[in-house]
mmCIF file of C-alpha atoms and ligand atoms in Angstrom:
data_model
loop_
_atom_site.group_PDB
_atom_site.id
_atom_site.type_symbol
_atom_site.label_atom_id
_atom_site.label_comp_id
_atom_site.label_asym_id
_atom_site.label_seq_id
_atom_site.Cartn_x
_atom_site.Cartn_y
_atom_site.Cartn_z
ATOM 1 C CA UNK A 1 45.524 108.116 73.224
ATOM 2 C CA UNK A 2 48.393 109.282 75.509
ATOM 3 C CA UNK A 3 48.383 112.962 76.124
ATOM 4 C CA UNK A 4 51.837 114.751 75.846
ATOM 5 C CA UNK A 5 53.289 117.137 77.610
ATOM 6 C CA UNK A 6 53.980 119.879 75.136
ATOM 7 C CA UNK A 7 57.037 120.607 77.019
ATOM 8 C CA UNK A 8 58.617 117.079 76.068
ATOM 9 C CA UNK A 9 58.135 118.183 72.696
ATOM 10 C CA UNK A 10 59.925 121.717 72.265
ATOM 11 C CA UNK A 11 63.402 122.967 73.760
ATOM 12 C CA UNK A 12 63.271 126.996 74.614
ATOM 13 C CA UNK A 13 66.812 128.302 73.617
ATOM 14 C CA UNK A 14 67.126 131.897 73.584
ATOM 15 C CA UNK A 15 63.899 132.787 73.742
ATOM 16 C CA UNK A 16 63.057 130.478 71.097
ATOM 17 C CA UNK A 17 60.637 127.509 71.179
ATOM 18 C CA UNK A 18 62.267 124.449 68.959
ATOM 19 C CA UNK A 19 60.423 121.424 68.227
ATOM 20 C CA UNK A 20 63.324 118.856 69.563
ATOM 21 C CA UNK A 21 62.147 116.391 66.819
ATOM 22 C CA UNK A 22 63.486 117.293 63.611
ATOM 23 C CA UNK A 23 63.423 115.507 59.883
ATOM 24 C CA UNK A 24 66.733 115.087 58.480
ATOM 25 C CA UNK A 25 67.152 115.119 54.536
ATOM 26 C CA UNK A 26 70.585 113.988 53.584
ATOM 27 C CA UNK A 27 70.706 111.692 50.935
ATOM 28 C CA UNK A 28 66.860 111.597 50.079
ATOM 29 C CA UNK A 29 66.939 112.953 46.434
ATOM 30 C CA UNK A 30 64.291 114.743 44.238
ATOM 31 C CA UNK A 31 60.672 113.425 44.023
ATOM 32 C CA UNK A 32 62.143 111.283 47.477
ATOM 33 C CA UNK A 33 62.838 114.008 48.922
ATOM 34 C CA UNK A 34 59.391 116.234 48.010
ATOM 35 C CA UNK A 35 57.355 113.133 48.766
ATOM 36 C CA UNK A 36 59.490 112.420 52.074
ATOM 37 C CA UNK A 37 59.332 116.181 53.762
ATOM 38 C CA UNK A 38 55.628 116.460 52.600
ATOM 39 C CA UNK A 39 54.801 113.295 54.565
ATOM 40 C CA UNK A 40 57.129 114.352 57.346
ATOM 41 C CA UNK A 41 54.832 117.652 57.559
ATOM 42 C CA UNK A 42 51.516 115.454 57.389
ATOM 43 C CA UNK A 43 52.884 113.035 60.550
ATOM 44 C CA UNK A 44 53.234 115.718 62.330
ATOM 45 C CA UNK A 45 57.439 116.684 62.282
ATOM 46 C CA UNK A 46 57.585 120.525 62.417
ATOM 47 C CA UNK A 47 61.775 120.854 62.236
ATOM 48 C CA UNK A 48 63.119 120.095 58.974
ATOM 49 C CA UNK A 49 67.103 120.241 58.217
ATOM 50 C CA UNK A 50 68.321 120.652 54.958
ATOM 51 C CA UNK A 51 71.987 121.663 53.419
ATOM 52 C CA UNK A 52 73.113 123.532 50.374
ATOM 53 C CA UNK A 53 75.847 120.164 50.140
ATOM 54 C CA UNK A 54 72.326 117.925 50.443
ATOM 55 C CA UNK A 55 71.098 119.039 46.630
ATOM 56 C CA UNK A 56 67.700 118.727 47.891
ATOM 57 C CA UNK A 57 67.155 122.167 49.082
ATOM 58 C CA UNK A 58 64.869 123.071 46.056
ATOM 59 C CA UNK A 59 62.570 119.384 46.855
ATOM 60 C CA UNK A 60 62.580 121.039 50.762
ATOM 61 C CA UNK A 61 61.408 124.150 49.504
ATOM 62 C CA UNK A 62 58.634 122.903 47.229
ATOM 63 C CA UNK A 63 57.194 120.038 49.674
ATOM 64 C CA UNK A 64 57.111 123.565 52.327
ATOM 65 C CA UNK A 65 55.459 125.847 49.811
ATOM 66 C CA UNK A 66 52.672 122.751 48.535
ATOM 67 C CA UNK A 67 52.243 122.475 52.155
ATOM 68 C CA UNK A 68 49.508 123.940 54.892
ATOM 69 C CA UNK A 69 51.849 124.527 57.842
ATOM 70 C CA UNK A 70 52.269 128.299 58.437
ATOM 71 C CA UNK A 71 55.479 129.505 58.109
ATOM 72 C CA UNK A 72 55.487 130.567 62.404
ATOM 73 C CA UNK A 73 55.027 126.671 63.256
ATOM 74 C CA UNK A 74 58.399 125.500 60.982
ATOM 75 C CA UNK A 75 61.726 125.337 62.221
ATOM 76 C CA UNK A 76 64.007 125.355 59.232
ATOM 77 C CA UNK A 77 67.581 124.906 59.263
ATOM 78 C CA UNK A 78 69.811 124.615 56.650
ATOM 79 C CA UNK A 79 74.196 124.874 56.552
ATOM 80 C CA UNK A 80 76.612 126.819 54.512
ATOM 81 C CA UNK A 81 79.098 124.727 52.933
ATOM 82 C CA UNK A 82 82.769 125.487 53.841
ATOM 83 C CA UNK A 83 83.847 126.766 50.543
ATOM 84 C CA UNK A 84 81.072 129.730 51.529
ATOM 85 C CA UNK A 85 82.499 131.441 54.413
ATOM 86 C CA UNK A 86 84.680 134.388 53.465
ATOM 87 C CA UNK A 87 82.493 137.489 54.259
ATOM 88 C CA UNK A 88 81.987 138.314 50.581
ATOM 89 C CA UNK A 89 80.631 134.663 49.974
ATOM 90 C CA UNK A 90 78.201 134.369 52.677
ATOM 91 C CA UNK A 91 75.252 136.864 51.739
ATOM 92 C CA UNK A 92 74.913 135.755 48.394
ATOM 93 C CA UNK A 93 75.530 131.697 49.179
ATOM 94 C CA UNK A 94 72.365 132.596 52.063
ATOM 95 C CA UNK A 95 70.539 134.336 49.212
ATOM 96 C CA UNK A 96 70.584 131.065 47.103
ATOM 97 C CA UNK A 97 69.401 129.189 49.832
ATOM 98 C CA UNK A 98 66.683 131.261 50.525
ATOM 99 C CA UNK A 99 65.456 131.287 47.274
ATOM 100 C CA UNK A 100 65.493 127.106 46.767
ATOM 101 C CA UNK A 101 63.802 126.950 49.777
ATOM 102 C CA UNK A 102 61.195 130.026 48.629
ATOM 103 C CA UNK A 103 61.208 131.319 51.896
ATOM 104 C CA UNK A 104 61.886 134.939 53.120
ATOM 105 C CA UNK A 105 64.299 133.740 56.063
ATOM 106 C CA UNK A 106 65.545 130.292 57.744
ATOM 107 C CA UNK A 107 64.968 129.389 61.203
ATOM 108 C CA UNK A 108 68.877 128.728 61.729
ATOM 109 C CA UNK A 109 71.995 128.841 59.713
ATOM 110 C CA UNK A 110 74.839 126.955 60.327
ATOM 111 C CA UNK A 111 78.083 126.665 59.004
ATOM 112 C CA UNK A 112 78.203 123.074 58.321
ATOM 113 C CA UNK A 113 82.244 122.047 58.992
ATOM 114 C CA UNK A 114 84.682 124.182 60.499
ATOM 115 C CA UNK A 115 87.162 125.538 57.776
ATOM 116 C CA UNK A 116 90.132 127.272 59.351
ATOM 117 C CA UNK A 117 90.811 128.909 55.740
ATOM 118 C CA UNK A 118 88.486 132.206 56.819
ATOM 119 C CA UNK A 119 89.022 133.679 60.199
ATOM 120 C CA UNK A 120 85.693 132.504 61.939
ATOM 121 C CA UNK A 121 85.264 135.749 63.242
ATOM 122 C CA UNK A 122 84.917 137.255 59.952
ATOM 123 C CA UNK A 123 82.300 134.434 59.022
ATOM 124 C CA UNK A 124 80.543 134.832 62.467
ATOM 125 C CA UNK A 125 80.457 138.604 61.592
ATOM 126 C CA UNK A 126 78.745 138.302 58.473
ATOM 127 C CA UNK A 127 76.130 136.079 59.396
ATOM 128 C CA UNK A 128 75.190 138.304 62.108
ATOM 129 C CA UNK A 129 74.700 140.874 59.599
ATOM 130 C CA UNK A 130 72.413 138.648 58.023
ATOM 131 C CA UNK A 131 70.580 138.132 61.114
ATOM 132 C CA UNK A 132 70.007 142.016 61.309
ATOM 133 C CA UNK A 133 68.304 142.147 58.632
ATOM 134 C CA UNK A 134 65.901 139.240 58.946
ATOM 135 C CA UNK A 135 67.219 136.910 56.166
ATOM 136 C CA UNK A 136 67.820 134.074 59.933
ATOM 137 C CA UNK A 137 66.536 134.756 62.923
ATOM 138 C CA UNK A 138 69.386 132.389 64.434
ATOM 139 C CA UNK A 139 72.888 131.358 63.346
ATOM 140 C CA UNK A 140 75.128 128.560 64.267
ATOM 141 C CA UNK A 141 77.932 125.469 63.468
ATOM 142 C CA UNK A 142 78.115 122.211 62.928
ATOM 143 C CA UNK A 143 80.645 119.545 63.752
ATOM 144 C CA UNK A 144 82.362 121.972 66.505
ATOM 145 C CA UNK A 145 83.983 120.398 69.241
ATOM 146 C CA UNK A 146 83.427 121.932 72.747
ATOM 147 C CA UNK A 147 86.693 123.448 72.924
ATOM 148 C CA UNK A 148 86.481 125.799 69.113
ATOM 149 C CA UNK A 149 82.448 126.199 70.508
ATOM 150 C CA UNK A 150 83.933 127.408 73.494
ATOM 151 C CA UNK A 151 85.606 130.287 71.209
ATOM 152 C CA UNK A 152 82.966 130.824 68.759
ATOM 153 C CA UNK A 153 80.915 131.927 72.090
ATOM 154 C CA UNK A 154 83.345 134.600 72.788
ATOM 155 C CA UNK A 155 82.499 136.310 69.231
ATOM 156 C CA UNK A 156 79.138 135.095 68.808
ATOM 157 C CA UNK A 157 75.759 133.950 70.679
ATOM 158 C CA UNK A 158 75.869 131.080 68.621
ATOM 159 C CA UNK A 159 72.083 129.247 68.555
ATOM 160 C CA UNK A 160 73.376 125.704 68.100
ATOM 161 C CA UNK A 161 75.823 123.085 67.565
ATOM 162 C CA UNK A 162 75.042 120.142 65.242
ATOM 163 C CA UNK A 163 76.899 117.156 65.655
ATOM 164 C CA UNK A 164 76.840 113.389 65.502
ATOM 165 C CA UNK A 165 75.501 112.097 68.635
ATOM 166 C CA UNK A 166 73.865 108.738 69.367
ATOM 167 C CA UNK A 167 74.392 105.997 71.813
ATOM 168 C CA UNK A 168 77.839 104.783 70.180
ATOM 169 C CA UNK A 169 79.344 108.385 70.707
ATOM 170 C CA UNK A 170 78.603 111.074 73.757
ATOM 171 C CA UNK A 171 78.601 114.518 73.807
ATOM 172 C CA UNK A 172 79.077 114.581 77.625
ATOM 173 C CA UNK A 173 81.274 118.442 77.301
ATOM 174 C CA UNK A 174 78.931 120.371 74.566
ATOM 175 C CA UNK A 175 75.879 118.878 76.328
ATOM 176 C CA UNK A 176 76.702 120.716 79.651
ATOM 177 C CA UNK A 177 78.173 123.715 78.276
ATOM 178 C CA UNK A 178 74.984 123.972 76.349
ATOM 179 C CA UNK A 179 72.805 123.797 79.495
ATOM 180 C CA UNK A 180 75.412 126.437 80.602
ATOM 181 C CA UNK A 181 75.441 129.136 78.064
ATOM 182 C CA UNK A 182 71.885 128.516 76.607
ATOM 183 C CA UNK A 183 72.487 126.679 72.877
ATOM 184 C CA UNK A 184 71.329 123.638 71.430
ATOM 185 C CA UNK A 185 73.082 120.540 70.188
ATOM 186 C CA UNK A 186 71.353 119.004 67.256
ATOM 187 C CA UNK A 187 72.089 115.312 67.441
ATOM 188 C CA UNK A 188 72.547 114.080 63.587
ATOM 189 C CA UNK A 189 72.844 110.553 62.727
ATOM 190 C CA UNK A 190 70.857 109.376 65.660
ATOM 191 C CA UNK A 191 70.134 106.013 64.598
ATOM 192 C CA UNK A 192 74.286 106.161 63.731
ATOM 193 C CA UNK A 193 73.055 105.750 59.889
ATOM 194 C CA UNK A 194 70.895 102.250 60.631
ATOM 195 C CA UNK A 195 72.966 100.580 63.362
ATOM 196 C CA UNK A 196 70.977 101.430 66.527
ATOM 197 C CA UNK A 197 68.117 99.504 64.926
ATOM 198 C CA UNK A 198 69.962 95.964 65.641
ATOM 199 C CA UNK A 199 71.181 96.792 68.811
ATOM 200 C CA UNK A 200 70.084 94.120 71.069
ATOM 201 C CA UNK A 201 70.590 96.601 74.462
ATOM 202 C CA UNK A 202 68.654 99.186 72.983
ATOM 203 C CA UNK A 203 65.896 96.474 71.855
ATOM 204 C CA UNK A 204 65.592 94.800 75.248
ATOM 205 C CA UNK A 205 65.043 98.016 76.978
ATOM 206 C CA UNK A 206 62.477 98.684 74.446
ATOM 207 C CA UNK A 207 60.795 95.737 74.494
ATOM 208 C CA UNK A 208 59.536 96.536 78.334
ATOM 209 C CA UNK A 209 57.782 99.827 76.584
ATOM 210 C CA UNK A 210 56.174 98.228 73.624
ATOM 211 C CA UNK A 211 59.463 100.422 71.864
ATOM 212 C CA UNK A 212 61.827 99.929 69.272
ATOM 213 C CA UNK A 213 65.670 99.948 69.802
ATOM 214 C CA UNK A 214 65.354 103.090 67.572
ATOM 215 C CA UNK A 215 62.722 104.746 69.929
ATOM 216 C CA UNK A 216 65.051 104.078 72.893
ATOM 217 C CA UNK A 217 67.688 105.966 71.373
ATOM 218 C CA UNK A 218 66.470 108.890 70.224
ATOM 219 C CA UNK A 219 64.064 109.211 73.503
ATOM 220 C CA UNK A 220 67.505 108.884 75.105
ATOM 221 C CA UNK A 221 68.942 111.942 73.314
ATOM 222 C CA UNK A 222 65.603 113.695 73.825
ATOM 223 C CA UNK A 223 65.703 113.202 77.173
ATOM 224 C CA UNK A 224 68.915 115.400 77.810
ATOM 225 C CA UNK A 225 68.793 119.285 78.509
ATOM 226 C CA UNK A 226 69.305 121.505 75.026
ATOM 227 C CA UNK A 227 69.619 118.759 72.420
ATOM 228 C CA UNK A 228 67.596 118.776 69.870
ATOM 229 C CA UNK A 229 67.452 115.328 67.080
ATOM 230 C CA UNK A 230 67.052 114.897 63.472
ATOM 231 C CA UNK A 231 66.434 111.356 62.289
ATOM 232 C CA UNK A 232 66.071 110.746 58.730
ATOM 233 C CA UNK A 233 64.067 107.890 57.061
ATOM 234 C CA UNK A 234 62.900 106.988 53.690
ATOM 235 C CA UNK A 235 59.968 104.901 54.096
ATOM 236 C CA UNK A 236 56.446 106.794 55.916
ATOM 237 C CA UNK A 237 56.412 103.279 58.802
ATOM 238 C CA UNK A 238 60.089 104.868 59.438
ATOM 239 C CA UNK A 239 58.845 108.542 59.968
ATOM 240 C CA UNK A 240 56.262 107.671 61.929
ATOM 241 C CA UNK A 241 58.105 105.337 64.040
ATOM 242 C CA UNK A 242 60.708 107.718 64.416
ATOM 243 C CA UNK A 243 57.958 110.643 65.383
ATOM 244 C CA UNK A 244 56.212 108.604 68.108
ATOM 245 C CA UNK A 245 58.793 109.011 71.111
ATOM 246 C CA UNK A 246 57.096 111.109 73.497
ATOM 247 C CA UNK A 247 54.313 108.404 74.637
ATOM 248 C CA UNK A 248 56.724 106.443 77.122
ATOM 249 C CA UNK A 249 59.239 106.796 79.781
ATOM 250 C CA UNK A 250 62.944 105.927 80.105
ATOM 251 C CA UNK A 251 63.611 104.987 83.751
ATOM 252 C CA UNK A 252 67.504 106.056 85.506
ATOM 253 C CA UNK A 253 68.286 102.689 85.018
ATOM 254 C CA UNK A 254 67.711 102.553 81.520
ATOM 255 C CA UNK A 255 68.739 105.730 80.582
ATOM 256 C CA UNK A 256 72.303 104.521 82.981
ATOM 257 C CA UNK A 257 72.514 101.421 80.794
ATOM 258 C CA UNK A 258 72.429 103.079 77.556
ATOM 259 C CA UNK A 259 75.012 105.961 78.730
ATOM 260 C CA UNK A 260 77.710 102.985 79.797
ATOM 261 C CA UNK A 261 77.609 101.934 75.955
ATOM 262 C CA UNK A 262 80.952 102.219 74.627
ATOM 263 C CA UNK A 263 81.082 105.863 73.832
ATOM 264 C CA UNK A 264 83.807 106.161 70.527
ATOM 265 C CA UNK A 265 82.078 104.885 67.269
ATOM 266 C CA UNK A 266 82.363 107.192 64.522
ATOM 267 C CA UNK A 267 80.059 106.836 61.395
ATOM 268 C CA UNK A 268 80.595 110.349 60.016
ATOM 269 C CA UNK A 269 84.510 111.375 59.570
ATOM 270 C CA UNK A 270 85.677 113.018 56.287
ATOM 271 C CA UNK A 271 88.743 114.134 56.051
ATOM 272 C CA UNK A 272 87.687 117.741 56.373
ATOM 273 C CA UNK A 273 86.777 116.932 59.842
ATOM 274 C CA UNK A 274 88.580 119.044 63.206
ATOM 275 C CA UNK A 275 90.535 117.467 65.492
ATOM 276 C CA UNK A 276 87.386 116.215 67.912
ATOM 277 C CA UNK A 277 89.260 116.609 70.773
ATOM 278 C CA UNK A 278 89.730 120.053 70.254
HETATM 279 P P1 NAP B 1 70.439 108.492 60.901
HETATM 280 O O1 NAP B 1 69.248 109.366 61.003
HETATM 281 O O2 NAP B 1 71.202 108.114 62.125
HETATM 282 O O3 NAP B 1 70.076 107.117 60.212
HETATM 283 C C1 NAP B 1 69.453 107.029 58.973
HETATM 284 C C2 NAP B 1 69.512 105.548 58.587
HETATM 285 O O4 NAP B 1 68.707 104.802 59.510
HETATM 286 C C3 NAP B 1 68.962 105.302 57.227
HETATM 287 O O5 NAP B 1 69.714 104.248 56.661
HETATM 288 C C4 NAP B 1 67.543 104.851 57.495
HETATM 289 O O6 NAP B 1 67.107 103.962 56.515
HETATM 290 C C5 NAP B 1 67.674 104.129 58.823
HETATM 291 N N1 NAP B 1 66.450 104.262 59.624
HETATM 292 C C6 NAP B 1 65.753 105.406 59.867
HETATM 293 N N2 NAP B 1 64.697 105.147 60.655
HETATM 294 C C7 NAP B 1 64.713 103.831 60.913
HETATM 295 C C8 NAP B 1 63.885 102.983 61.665
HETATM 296 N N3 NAP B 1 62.835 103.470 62.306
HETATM 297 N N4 NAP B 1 64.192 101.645 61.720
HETATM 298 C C9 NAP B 1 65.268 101.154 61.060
HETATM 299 N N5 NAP B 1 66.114 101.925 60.340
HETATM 300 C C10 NAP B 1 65.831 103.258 60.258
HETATM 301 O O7 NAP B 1 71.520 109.065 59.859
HETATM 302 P P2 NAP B 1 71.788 110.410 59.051
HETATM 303 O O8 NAP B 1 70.874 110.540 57.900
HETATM 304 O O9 NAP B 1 73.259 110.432 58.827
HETATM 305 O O10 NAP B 1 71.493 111.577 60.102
HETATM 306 C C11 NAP B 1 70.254 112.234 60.195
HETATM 307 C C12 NAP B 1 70.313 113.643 59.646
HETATM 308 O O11 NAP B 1 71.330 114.399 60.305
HETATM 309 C C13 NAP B 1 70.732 113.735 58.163
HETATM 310 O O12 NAP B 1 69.676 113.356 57.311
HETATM 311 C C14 NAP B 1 71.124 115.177 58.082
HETATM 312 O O13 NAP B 1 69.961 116.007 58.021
HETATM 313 C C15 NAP B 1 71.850 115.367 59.409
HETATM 314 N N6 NAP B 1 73.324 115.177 59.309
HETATM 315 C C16 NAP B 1 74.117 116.272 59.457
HETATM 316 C C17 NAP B 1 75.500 116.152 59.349
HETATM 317 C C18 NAP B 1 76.364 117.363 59.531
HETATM 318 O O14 NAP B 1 77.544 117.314 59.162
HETATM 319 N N7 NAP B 1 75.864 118.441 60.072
HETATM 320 C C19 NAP B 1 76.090 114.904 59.096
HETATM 321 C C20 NAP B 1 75.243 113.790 58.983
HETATM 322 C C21 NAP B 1 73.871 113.934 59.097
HETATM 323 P P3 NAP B 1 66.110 104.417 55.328
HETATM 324 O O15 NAP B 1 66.544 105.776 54.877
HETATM 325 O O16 NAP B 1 66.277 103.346 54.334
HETATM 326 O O17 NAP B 1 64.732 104.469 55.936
#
């Protein structure tokens, strides 16, 4: 068995170790859902990321409790929804997702989509109160282009910026002014939602690692400073294929190929979504 570097496996942002694996939840329901995080826990994934918009956060919170891994090992995340953010909202709507989960605090709390309806610097304000008193240790965003992260830095040492990254679509900007001001991006929809699977690239550079196309990419993402990855999957072969990423090596030339994919597929764009080139 290959021995890994335990460094591969965990970012440090802000004086905080993350394990740059994560399990993402959305759209596994119920039993799915307790059955899926509890076998995520047993393979070995110690990030899980949940939402209050997921519905599942009650599943999350029983798999954790029915679980053995002590509370100091987990890296829990999960997001306000946007309809959550005036000041008044945001301590209760936290409260509630504290208590689904059954946990005394989350690991990081994002605000899941911008919403330009509250000032963000009231929203930013409140969560730091939060913070204060122990309910997160971290807070962050999600789906914020570099430019509004750029301004959420000037009111806030924001943790970490979630948003869709995979070989289809770069995050060249937030990726370097991560490395810059010490945040991670969380990559979500990694496997762009069951495309990067049939990708004949990715597959051919896996095939000279005993890899899948799958493995490529999210070794790929792994591979760049601050960013962090949560691939979801319903079936245990997918977790565990998914998990086992740290056992091979990308070389420049791969790595080269796979960045001069065509950069500007979407698969997540409601029509809540910013302007992404702001
Ligand atoms: P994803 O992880 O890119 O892809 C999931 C899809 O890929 C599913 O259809 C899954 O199929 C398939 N898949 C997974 N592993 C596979 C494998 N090894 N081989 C072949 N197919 C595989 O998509 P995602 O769920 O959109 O993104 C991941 C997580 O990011 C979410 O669960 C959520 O936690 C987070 N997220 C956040 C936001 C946000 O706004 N902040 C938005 C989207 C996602 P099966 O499920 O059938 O196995």
């Amino acid at each position: 068995m290959t021995t890994i570097d335990a460094s591969l496996r965990a970012l440090e942002i802000q004086g905080t170790t993350v394990p740059k694996l994560g399990f993402g939840t959305w759209e596994i329901l119920g039993r799915d859902c307790e059955e899926g995080v509890s076998d995520a826990l047993e393979i070995g994934y110690r990030h899980i990321d949940t939402a209050q918009a997921y519905d599942n956060e009650a599943e999350v919170g029983r798999a954790l409790a029915a679980g053995d891994v002590p509370r100091n090992e987990l890296f829990l995340t999960t997001k306000l929804w946007r309809d959550e953010f005036a000041p008044d909202r945001v301590r209760p709507s936290a409260e509630g997702s504290l208590e689904r989960l059954q946990v005394d605090h989350v690991d990081l709390l994002l605000l899941h989509w911008p919403n330009d309806a509250v000032p963000l610097e009231e929203t930013l304000g409140a969560l730091a109160s939060l913070r204060e008193e122990g309910l997160v240790k971290h807070y962050g965003v999600s789906n914020f282009p570099a430019g509004m992260l750029r301004e959420a830095l000037k009111v806030a040492p924001v943790f970490a910026d979630q948003v869709e990254f995979h070989p289809y679509l770069g995050q060249d900007a937030l990726v370097e002014l991560a490395a810059e001001r010490d945040f991670m991006v969380t990559a979500y929809s990694p496997l762009a939602r069951g495309k990067v699977p049939q990708d004949e690239t990715l597959r051919a550079i896996g095939e000279a690692h005993g890899k899948t196309a799958g493995q490529v990419a999210l070794r790929w993402l792994l591979d760049k400073p601050n960013v962090a990855t949560i691939p979801k999957a319903s079936s245990h072969e997918r977790r565990v294929e998914n998990f086992e990423v740290f056992d091979f090596e990308l070389t420049d030339a791969e790595r080269a190929q796979i960045d001069a994919l065509p950069k500007d597929e979407r698969v997540i764009d409601p029509r809540w979504a910013p302007d992404w080139d702001a």
